[in-house]
Short mmCIF file of C-alpha atoms and ligand atoms in Angstrom, two decimals:
data_model
loop_
_atom_site.label_atom_id
_atom_site.label_comp_id
_atom_site.label_asym_id
_atom_site.label_seq_id
_atom_site.Cartn_x
_atom_site.Cartn_y
_atom_site.Cartn_z
CA MET A 14 62.09 66.40 -36.24
CA ALA A 15 58.35 66.32 -36.11
CA GLY A 16 56.83 67.27 -39.43
CA HIS A 17 54.02 69.75 -39.95
CA ARG A 18 52.43 69.58 -43.34
CA GLN A 19 49.47 71.81 -42.63
CA ALA A 20 50.57 74.88 -40.70
CA LEU A 21 47.64 74.84 -38.34
CA THR A 22 47.48 75.69 -34.67
CA ALA A 23 45.58 73.53 -32.21
CA MET A 24 43.09 76.40 -31.79
CA GLN A 25 42.48 76.66 -35.55
CA ALA A 26 41.87 72.91 -35.66
CA GLY A 27 39.34 73.17 -32.83
CA LEU A 28 41.70 71.38 -30.44
CA ALA A 29 43.13 72.38 -27.10
CA ALA A 30 46.34 71.30 -25.37
CA CYS A 31 45.66 71.16 -21.61
CA HIS A 32 47.59 73.92 -19.82
CA VAL A 33 48.27 71.67 -16.87
CA CYS A 34 49.15 68.25 -18.31
CA GLY A 35 49.67 69.06 -22.01
CA LYS A 36 47.15 66.49 -23.33
CA LEU A 37 45.89 67.42 -26.80
CA GLN A 38 42.13 66.93 -27.19
CA SER A 39 39.11 68.33 -28.94
CA CYS A 40 37.31 71.10 -27.07
CA ARG A 41 34.51 69.51 -25.11
CA ALA A 42 31.22 70.78 -23.86
CA ASP A 43 32.11 70.42 -20.17
CA HIS A 44 35.46 72.26 -20.55
CA HIS A 45 37.46 69.79 -18.50
CA CYS A 46 40.59 67.91 -19.51
CA VAL A 47 40.05 64.20 -20.28
CA ARG A 48 43.35 63.31 -18.65
CA CYS A 49 43.81 65.44 -15.55
CA GLY A 50 40.36 66.98 -15.04
CA SER A 51 41.63 70.58 -14.98
CA ARG A 52 39.64 73.32 -16.68
CA LEU A 53 40.42 73.16 -20.38
CA TYR A 54 41.25 76.38 -22.22
CA GLN A 55 42.70 77.08 -25.64
CA ARG A 56 44.37 80.17 -24.17
CA LYS A 57 44.97 80.99 -20.51
CA PRO A 58 41.90 82.92 -19.32
CA PHE A 59 42.40 86.69 -18.82
CA SER A 60 46.09 86.10 -19.42
CA VAL A 61 46.91 89.70 -20.40
CA GLN A 62 44.89 91.27 -17.59
CA ARG A 63 46.31 88.96 -14.92
CA SER A 64 49.87 89.40 -16.15
CA TRP A 65 49.46 93.19 -16.02
CA ALA A 66 47.85 93.10 -12.57
CA PHE A 67 50.67 91.02 -11.05
CA LEU A 68 53.34 93.02 -12.88
CA ILE A 69 51.99 96.37 -11.65
CA THR A 70 51.77 95.01 -8.08
CA ALA A 71 55.39 93.88 -8.40
CA LEU A 72 56.45 97.30 -9.70
CA ILE A 73 54.78 98.99 -6.73
CA LEU A 74 56.53 96.60 -4.31
CA TYR A 75 59.84 97.24 -6.08
CA VAL A 76 59.88 100.83 -4.75
CA PRO A 77 59.88 100.07 -0.97
CA ALA A 78 62.05 97.01 -1.65
CA ASN A 79 64.81 99.35 -2.83
CA LEU A 80 64.20 102.41 -0.64
CA TYR A 81 63.90 100.72 2.74
CA PRO A 82 66.66 98.76 4.48
CA ILE A 83 66.66 95.03 3.82
CA MET A 84 68.74 94.45 6.95
CA ASN A 85 69.32 96.36 10.20
CA THR A 86 72.64 95.56 11.81
CA THR A 87 73.76 96.57 15.28
CA SER A 88 77.33 95.73 16.09
CA LEU A 89 79.16 97.17 19.10
CA GLY A 90 76.30 99.60 19.63
CA VAL A 91 76.57 101.02 16.13
CA LYS A 92 73.39 100.84 14.11
CA ASP A 93 73.58 100.27 10.39
CA GLU A 94 70.73 100.12 7.91
CA ASN A 95 71.46 98.42 4.64
CA THR A 96 69.43 98.88 1.49
CA ILE A 97 69.92 96.37 -1.34
CA ILE A 98 72.03 98.75 -3.42
CA GLY A 99 73.89 99.89 -0.29
CA GLY A 100 74.78 96.25 0.39
CA VAL A 101 76.07 95.83 -3.16
CA ILE A 102 78.21 98.97 -2.87
CA LEU A 103 79.56 97.77 0.49
CA LEU A 104 80.47 94.36 -0.94
CA TRP A 105 82.17 96.05 -3.89
CA SER A 106 84.20 98.34 -1.62
CA MET A 107 85.25 95.29 0.40
CA LYS A 108 86.53 93.78 -2.86
CA SER A 109 84.02 90.87 -2.79
CA TYR A 110 83.48 91.41 -6.50
CA PRO A 111 81.87 88.05 -7.43
CA VAL A 112 79.32 88.28 -4.61
CA ALA A 113 78.62 91.95 -5.40
CA VAL A 114 77.95 90.99 -9.01
CA ILE A 115 75.70 88.05 -8.01
CA ILE A 116 73.58 90.21 -5.68
CA PHE A 117 73.44 93.12 -8.13
CA THR A 118 72.31 90.81 -10.94
CA ALA A 119 69.80 88.85 -8.87
CA SER A 120 68.29 91.79 -6.97
CA ILE A 121 68.47 94.71 -9.41
CA VAL A 122 69.07 93.52 -12.98
CA ILE A 123 66.79 90.45 -13.11
CA PRO A 124 63.68 92.21 -11.70
CA LEU A 125 64.16 95.18 -14.05
CA LEU A 126 64.68 92.82 -16.98
CA LYS A 127 61.52 90.96 -16.04
CA PHE A 128 59.46 94.15 -15.84
CA LEU A 129 60.83 95.29 -19.19
CA VAL A 130 60.39 92.01 -21.07
CA ILE A 131 56.92 91.13 -19.77
CA SER A 132 55.55 94.64 -20.38
CA LEU A 133 57.09 94.73 -23.88
CA LEU A 134 55.52 91.36 -24.72
CA LEU A 135 52.16 92.46 -23.29
CA PHE A 136 52.33 95.60 -25.47
CA SER A 137 53.26 93.45 -28.43
CA ILE A 138 50.11 91.33 -27.90
CA TRP A 139 47.98 94.45 -27.45
CA LYS A 140 49.31 96.23 -30.54
CA GLY A 141 49.11 93.08 -32.65
CA HIS A 142 52.75 93.42 -33.66
CA SER A 143 54.24 90.21 -34.82
CA GLY A 144 57.90 91.21 -35.29
CA LYS A 145 60.50 88.68 -34.24
CA LEU A 146 58.29 86.19 -32.43
CA ASN A 147 61.03 83.58 -32.17
CA GLN A 148 63.16 85.97 -30.17
CA GLN A 149 60.24 87.17 -28.07
CA THR A 150 59.35 83.59 -27.14
CA ARG A 151 62.95 82.73 -26.27
CA LEU A 152 63.31 85.94 -24.25
CA PHE A 153 60.21 85.02 -22.26
CA ARG A 154 61.49 81.50 -21.54
CA ILE A 155 64.79 82.98 -20.32
CA ILE A 156 63.22 85.47 -17.91
CA GLU A 157 60.76 82.80 -16.77
CA TYR A 158 63.75 80.65 -15.82
CA ILE A 159 65.92 83.31 -14.19
CA GLY A 160 63.08 85.06 -12.32
CA PRO A 161 63.11 82.98 -9.10
CA TRP A 162 66.90 83.54 -8.73
CA SER A 163 66.05 87.02 -7.43
CA MET A 164 65.14 85.32 -4.16
CA ILE A 165 68.85 84.95 -3.31
CA ASP A 166 68.99 88.15 -1.31
CA VAL A 167 65.93 87.19 0.74
CA PHE A 168 67.56 83.85 1.57
CA VAL A 169 70.80 85.63 2.48
CA VAL A 170 68.91 87.89 4.89
CA ILE A 171 67.12 84.91 6.45
CA LEU A 172 70.43 83.07 6.89
CA LEU A 173 72.37 86.07 8.18
CA VAL A 174 69.67 86.89 10.71
CA ALA A 175 69.67 83.33 12.00
CA LEU A 176 73.43 82.70 11.86
CA ILE A 177 74.56 85.96 13.38
CA GLN A 178 72.03 85.48 16.18
CA PHE A 179 73.84 82.25 17.04
CA GLY A 180 77.31 83.58 16.52
CA GLY A 181 76.62 86.50 18.84
CA ILE A 182 78.76 88.75 16.65
CA ALA A 183 76.11 91.38 16.23
CA THR A 184 72.36 91.76 16.06
CA VAL A 185 70.90 91.54 12.61
CA LEU A 186 67.22 92.08 12.02
CA PRO A 187 65.37 91.81 8.73
CA GLY A 188 64.38 95.21 7.41
CA SER A 189 60.99 96.16 6.00
CA ALA A 190 62.35 95.84 2.44
CA ALA A 191 62.86 92.08 2.87
CA MET A 192 59.15 91.26 2.75
CA ALA A 193 58.48 93.81 0.00
CA PHE A 194 61.27 92.25 -2.01
CA ALA A 195 60.02 88.69 -1.48
CA GLY A 196 56.52 89.86 -2.46
CA MET A 197 57.96 91.49 -5.57
CA VAL A 198 59.67 88.26 -6.66
CA ILE A 199 56.54 86.19 -6.02
CA THR A 200 54.26 88.58 -7.94
CA THR A 201 56.63 88.73 -10.95
CA MET A 202 56.64 84.92 -10.94
CA LEU A 203 52.82 84.93 -10.87
CA SER A 204 52.84 87.44 -13.73
CA ALA A 205 55.03 85.09 -15.79
CA ILE A 206 52.88 82.07 -14.88
CA SER A 207 49.76 83.97 -16.07
CA PHE A 208 51.39 84.97 -19.35
CA ASP A 209 50.49 82.91 -22.43
CA THR A 210 53.14 82.93 -25.19
CA ARG A 211 50.58 81.50 -27.63
CA LEU A 212 48.90 84.92 -27.69
CA LEU A 213 52.03 86.38 -29.30
CA TRP A 214 51.79 83.89 -32.14
CA ASP A 215 48.07 84.36 -32.65
CA ASN A 216 48.91 87.74 -34.22
CA GLU A 217 51.11 86.20 -36.87
CA MET B 20 36.62 75.77 -37.75
CA LEU B 21 39.29 73.95 -39.75
CA GLU B 22 39.50 70.20 -39.65
CA HIS B 23 42.67 68.26 -39.23
CA ASN B 24 42.93 65.02 -41.16
CA LEU B 25 45.17 63.11 -38.74
CA PRO B 26 44.01 61.33 -35.57
CA ILE B 27 44.55 63.43 -32.44
CA ASP B 28 46.89 60.89 -30.88
CA ASP B 29 49.34 61.37 -33.77
CA LEU B 30 49.51 65.10 -33.15
CA VAL B 31 51.27 67.31 -30.66
CA ALA B 32 50.73 71.05 -30.11
CA CYS B 33 53.67 73.32 -29.28
CA HIS B 34 53.19 74.67 -25.75
CA SER B 35 54.76 78.00 -26.71
CA CYS B 36 53.00 78.82 -30.01
CA ASP B 37 50.22 76.19 -30.33
CA LEU B 38 51.30 74.97 -33.80
CA LEU B 39 50.30 71.37 -34.51
CA HIS B 40 52.97 68.87 -35.47
CA GLU B 41 52.76 65.25 -36.49
CA LYS B 42 54.47 63.03 -33.91
CA THR B 43 57.41 61.04 -35.20
CA ALA B 44 59.23 58.22 -33.46
CA LEU B 45 62.42 59.36 -31.72
CA GLY B 46 65.58 57.40 -31.02
CA THR B 47 67.00 57.31 -27.50
CA GLY B 48 68.01 60.72 -26.24
CA GLU B 49 66.49 62.53 -29.22
CA LYS B 50 64.28 65.60 -28.93
CA ALA B 51 61.64 67.08 -31.21
CA TRP B 52 61.55 70.87 -31.65
CA CYS B 53 58.81 73.17 -32.87
CA SER B 54 59.37 74.14 -36.53
CA ARG B 55 57.94 77.61 -35.97
CA CYS B 56 59.22 78.93 -32.61
CA GLY B 57 61.98 76.44 -31.79
CA SER B 58 60.59 75.32 -28.42
CA LEU B 59 60.99 71.75 -27.22
CA LEU B 60 57.96 69.69 -28.30
CA TYR B 61 58.72 66.37 -26.64
CA ARG B 62 61.56 63.96 -26.06
CA THR B 63 62.02 60.25 -25.70
CA ASN B 64 60.89 58.61 -22.51
CA ASN B 65 63.88 57.79 -20.38
CA ASN B 66 62.04 55.05 -18.46
CA ALA B 67 63.12 57.08 -15.51
CA ILE B 68 60.47 56.03 -12.99
CA GLU B 69 62.54 53.33 -11.31
CA ILE B 70 65.73 55.39 -11.09
CA SER B 71 63.76 58.47 -10.00
CA LEU B 72 62.15 56.49 -7.20
CA ALA B 73 65.57 55.40 -5.95
CA LEU B 74 66.86 58.98 -6.16
CA THR B 75 63.78 60.33 -4.37
CA ILE B 76 64.41 57.99 -1.43
CA ALA B 77 68.05 59.11 -1.41
CA SER B 78 66.92 62.75 -1.55
CA LEU B 79 64.62 62.30 1.44
CA LEU B 80 67.51 60.88 3.48
CA LEU B 81 69.81 63.70 2.36
CA PHE B 82 67.11 66.24 3.25
CA LEU B 83 66.92 64.82 6.78
CA PHE B 84 70.75 64.83 7.06
CA ALA B 85 70.90 68.43 5.79
CA GLN B 86 68.36 69.56 8.36
CA LEU B 87 69.45 67.50 11.36
CA LEU B 88 73.24 67.16 11.08
CA PRO B 89 75.54 70.10 11.91
CA PHE B 90 75.40 72.47 8.93
CA LEU B 91 78.27 74.83 9.59
CA SER B 92 80.09 76.43 12.46
CA ILE B 93 81.05 80.03 13.07
CA ASP B 94 84.22 80.85 14.92
CA VAL B 95 84.54 84.39 16.28
CA ASP B 96 87.71 84.95 18.32
CA GLY B 97 87.73 81.33 19.49
CA ASN B 98 84.02 81.24 20.29
CA LYS B 99 82.74 78.41 18.15
CA THR B 100 79.03 77.91 17.49
CA THR B 101 77.67 75.01 15.47
CA ILE B 102 74.52 75.66 13.51
CA TYR B 103 71.80 73.34 12.23
CA LEU B 104 69.71 74.27 9.22
CA ILE B 105 66.46 73.42 11.01
CA SER B 106 67.29 75.82 13.84
CA THR B 107 67.36 78.81 11.45
CA ILE B 108 63.57 78.46 11.17
CA ASP B 109 63.33 78.37 14.95
CA THR B 110 65.36 81.58 15.27
CA LEU B 111 63.27 83.33 12.65
CA SER B 112 60.07 82.40 14.43
CA GLN B 113 61.36 84.03 17.61
CA LEU B 114 61.72 87.36 15.83
CA ASP B 115 58.87 89.82 15.43
CA ASN B 116 58.89 89.27 11.71
CA VAL B 117 56.27 86.54 11.41
CA LEU B 118 55.95 86.79 7.63
CA LEU B 119 59.66 86.24 7.06
CA GLY B 120 59.53 83.25 9.39
CA ILE B 121 56.65 81.80 7.37
CA ALA B 122 58.49 82.49 4.10
CA GLY B 123 61.59 80.77 5.48
CA ALA B 124 59.63 77.74 6.68
CA LEU B 125 57.78 77.47 3.35
CA PHE B 126 60.79 77.76 1.06
CA LEU B 127 63.30 75.87 3.21
CA VAL B 128 61.24 73.03 4.66
CA ILE B 129 57.58 72.72 3.73
CA ILE B 130 57.67 73.01 -0.07
CA PRO B 131 60.86 70.96 -0.71
CA LEU B 132 59.86 68.27 1.78
CA GLY B 133 56.29 68.26 0.46
CA VAL B 134 57.45 67.77 -3.13
CA LEU B 135 59.79 64.94 -2.09
CA LEU B 136 57.05 63.14 -0.16
CA LEU B 137 54.52 63.56 -2.99
CA ASP B 138 57.16 62.27 -5.47
CA LEU B 139 57.77 59.27 -3.23
CA LEU B 140 54.06 58.44 -3.03
CA LEU B 141 53.47 58.85 -6.76
CA LEU B 142 56.59 57.04 -7.97
CA SER B 143 56.18 54.12 -5.57
CA ALA B 144 52.52 53.78 -6.59
CA LEU B 145 53.48 53.74 -10.28
CA TYR B 146 56.40 51.41 -9.64
CA SER B 147 54.45 48.86 -7.63
CA ASN B 148 51.70 48.86 -10.31
CA LYS B 149 48.80 48.74 -7.89
CA ARG B 150 45.43 48.97 -9.62
CA PRO B 151 43.19 51.49 -7.87
CA LEU B 152 45.54 54.42 -8.01
CA THR B 153 44.67 56.47 -11.09
CA LEU B 154 42.54 59.16 -9.51
CA PHE B 155 44.89 59.46 -6.53
CA ALA B 156 47.96 59.51 -8.80
CA ARG B 157 46.41 62.25 -10.95
CA GLN B 158 45.78 64.40 -7.89
CA LEU B 159 49.35 63.84 -6.69
CA LEU B 160 50.85 64.77 -10.06
CA LEU B 161 48.67 67.89 -10.30
CA LEU B 162 49.81 68.99 -6.87
CA ILE B 163 53.47 68.33 -7.69
CA GLY B 164 53.11 70.47 -10.82
CA ARG B 165 51.57 73.30 -8.78
CA LEU B 166 54.39 73.27 -6.22
CA ALA B 167 57.27 72.83 -8.67
CA PRO B 168 57.88 76.52 -9.55
CA TRP B 169 58.17 77.34 -5.83
CA ASN B 170 60.78 74.70 -5.07
CA MET B 171 63.92 76.83 -4.85
CA LEU B 172 66.54 74.60 -3.21
CA GLU B 173 69.26 75.39 -5.77
CA ILE B 174 68.64 79.11 -5.34
CA PHE B 175 68.84 78.69 -1.58
CA LEU B 176 72.19 76.92 -2.03
CA LEU B 177 73.56 79.97 -3.86
CA GLY B 178 72.18 82.07 -0.98
CA VAL B 179 74.12 79.88 1.47
CA LEU B 180 77.33 80.38 -0.51
CA VAL B 181 76.85 84.15 -0.64
CA THR B 182 76.18 84.20 3.11
CA ILE B 183 79.35 82.22 3.79
CA VAL B 184 81.43 84.67 1.74
CA LYS B 185 79.81 87.61 3.55
CA LEU B 186 80.47 86.09 6.98
CA ALA B 187 84.00 85.01 6.10
CA SER B 188 85.19 88.60 6.57
CA ILE B 189 84.11 88.73 10.22
CA ALA B 190 84.32 85.12 11.35
CA GLU B 191 85.85 81.81 10.47
CA ILE B 192 83.36 79.46 8.86
CA SER B 193 83.72 75.70 8.62
CA LEU B 194 81.32 73.50 6.71
CA HIS B 195 79.96 70.24 8.10
CA GLN B 196 78.12 67.09 6.97
CA GLY B 197 74.74 68.85 6.85
CA PHE B 198 76.05 71.31 4.28
CA TRP B 199 77.49 68.57 2.05
CA ALA B 200 74.26 66.56 2.30
CA PHE B 201 72.46 69.70 1.13
CA VAL B 202 74.82 70.11 -1.86
CA ALA B 203 74.24 66.46 -2.82
CA LEU B 204 70.49 66.93 -2.46
CA VAL B 205 70.51 69.90 -4.85
CA MET B 206 72.60 67.96 -7.40
CA ILE B 207 70.22 64.98 -7.33
CA ASN B 208 67.21 67.31 -7.62
CA LEU B 209 68.67 68.93 -10.72
CA PHE B 210 69.42 65.52 -12.23
CA VAL B 211 65.91 64.17 -11.61
CA SER B 212 64.26 67.30 -13.02
CA THR B 213 66.23 66.98 -16.25
CA THR B 214 65.56 63.24 -16.74
CA LEU B 215 61.98 62.82 -15.56
CA GLU B 216 59.41 64.61 -17.72
CA PRO B 217 55.89 65.14 -16.33
CA GLU B 218 54.63 63.78 -19.68
CA GLU B 219 56.26 60.41 -18.94
CA LEU B 220 54.44 60.26 -15.60
CA TRP B 221 51.12 61.22 -17.24
CA GLN B 222 51.60 58.45 -19.79
CA ALA B 223 52.43 55.97 -17.04
CA ILE B 224 49.22 56.93 -15.22
CA ASP B 225 47.23 56.67 -18.46
CA LYS B 226 48.51 53.12 -18.99
CA HIS B 227 47.07 51.94 -15.67
ZN1 ZN C 305 45.02 68.09 -18.43
ZN1 ZN C 306 56.17 76.50 -31.27
#
């Protein structure tokens, strides 16, 4: 265990840990890291604003991602348009329970959880609430880790489109929701990357 | 501004809450945690550069095998088609959906291959101890850090498994060498990312 006799943050001590390489150093006049040369900040610049901007973009993309079909299938002349939730229901009715649960979690639950957690934490910073900061930090690390797993459905669409083309079983084309969904995952990831957990603790 | 009475090199700041801690020596395999928020502060160096270099070379070979060897075959009523991973990109590019083709190429080929090649350059430079590499090595490591969050091979593997289950109801699927090379590649990737800390690489560059 590393000891801390004086409960002091790097910012209070006039130090900054580089956001890119982690090197601890005193704030310098030229604002560049001594080790990696990146811009040196004590807190990520415009963290709250950028997180909000990406999160709101993601929320907007979430609407077409769920309303429009993610895949258009034509087999034996019959056209079928599948939305994400429609695909989950279909899998469930075909008794593919594990896959239905994976897709439901990755495509519906994880994005909603990310919206909820990031906006709650942003409100917490704004209101100056300290509350249970340990839990808030851990919650953020969890959603930061699970966020990219939402991409599963996009990968499945890409693979199905390519594989079924070869197999000649049917024609599968990516629907307009596929790009909206991929954009949604990427913007939530950018929102998490812009977020600075240190801001939560600055209120303590 | 408050002054700290310890030299900077003896201190470490928590990356989650910014609290300063005094560095203490760790035994092998030990980790230091933040006393305020519980995040990982740092851990012992695993001297993982040599082993990571070997595994990176292995990963590059496995990546080539995964892309170029038969990946799986689909059997519909006796009509068997063998599919290569690399040809999925080709199929996507023939569709009208250019963006999805670009996304596929980025996530399946360009980013993972890019990270592997950058790793190979950086690790072999550090391993061979050549002198004039610091600036170059720093640039490489910065770029690797930028790309890392977008390297989603393990997520793609889960996507492959889901796809196989979905297709299994309409066709018979058999898995080939390319698929198994891909599984091995993902396993090695996960192992390297848990043993090799960026901090160890930064320290190795600093020592040059
Ligand atoms: Zn730096
Ligand atoms: Zn902490």
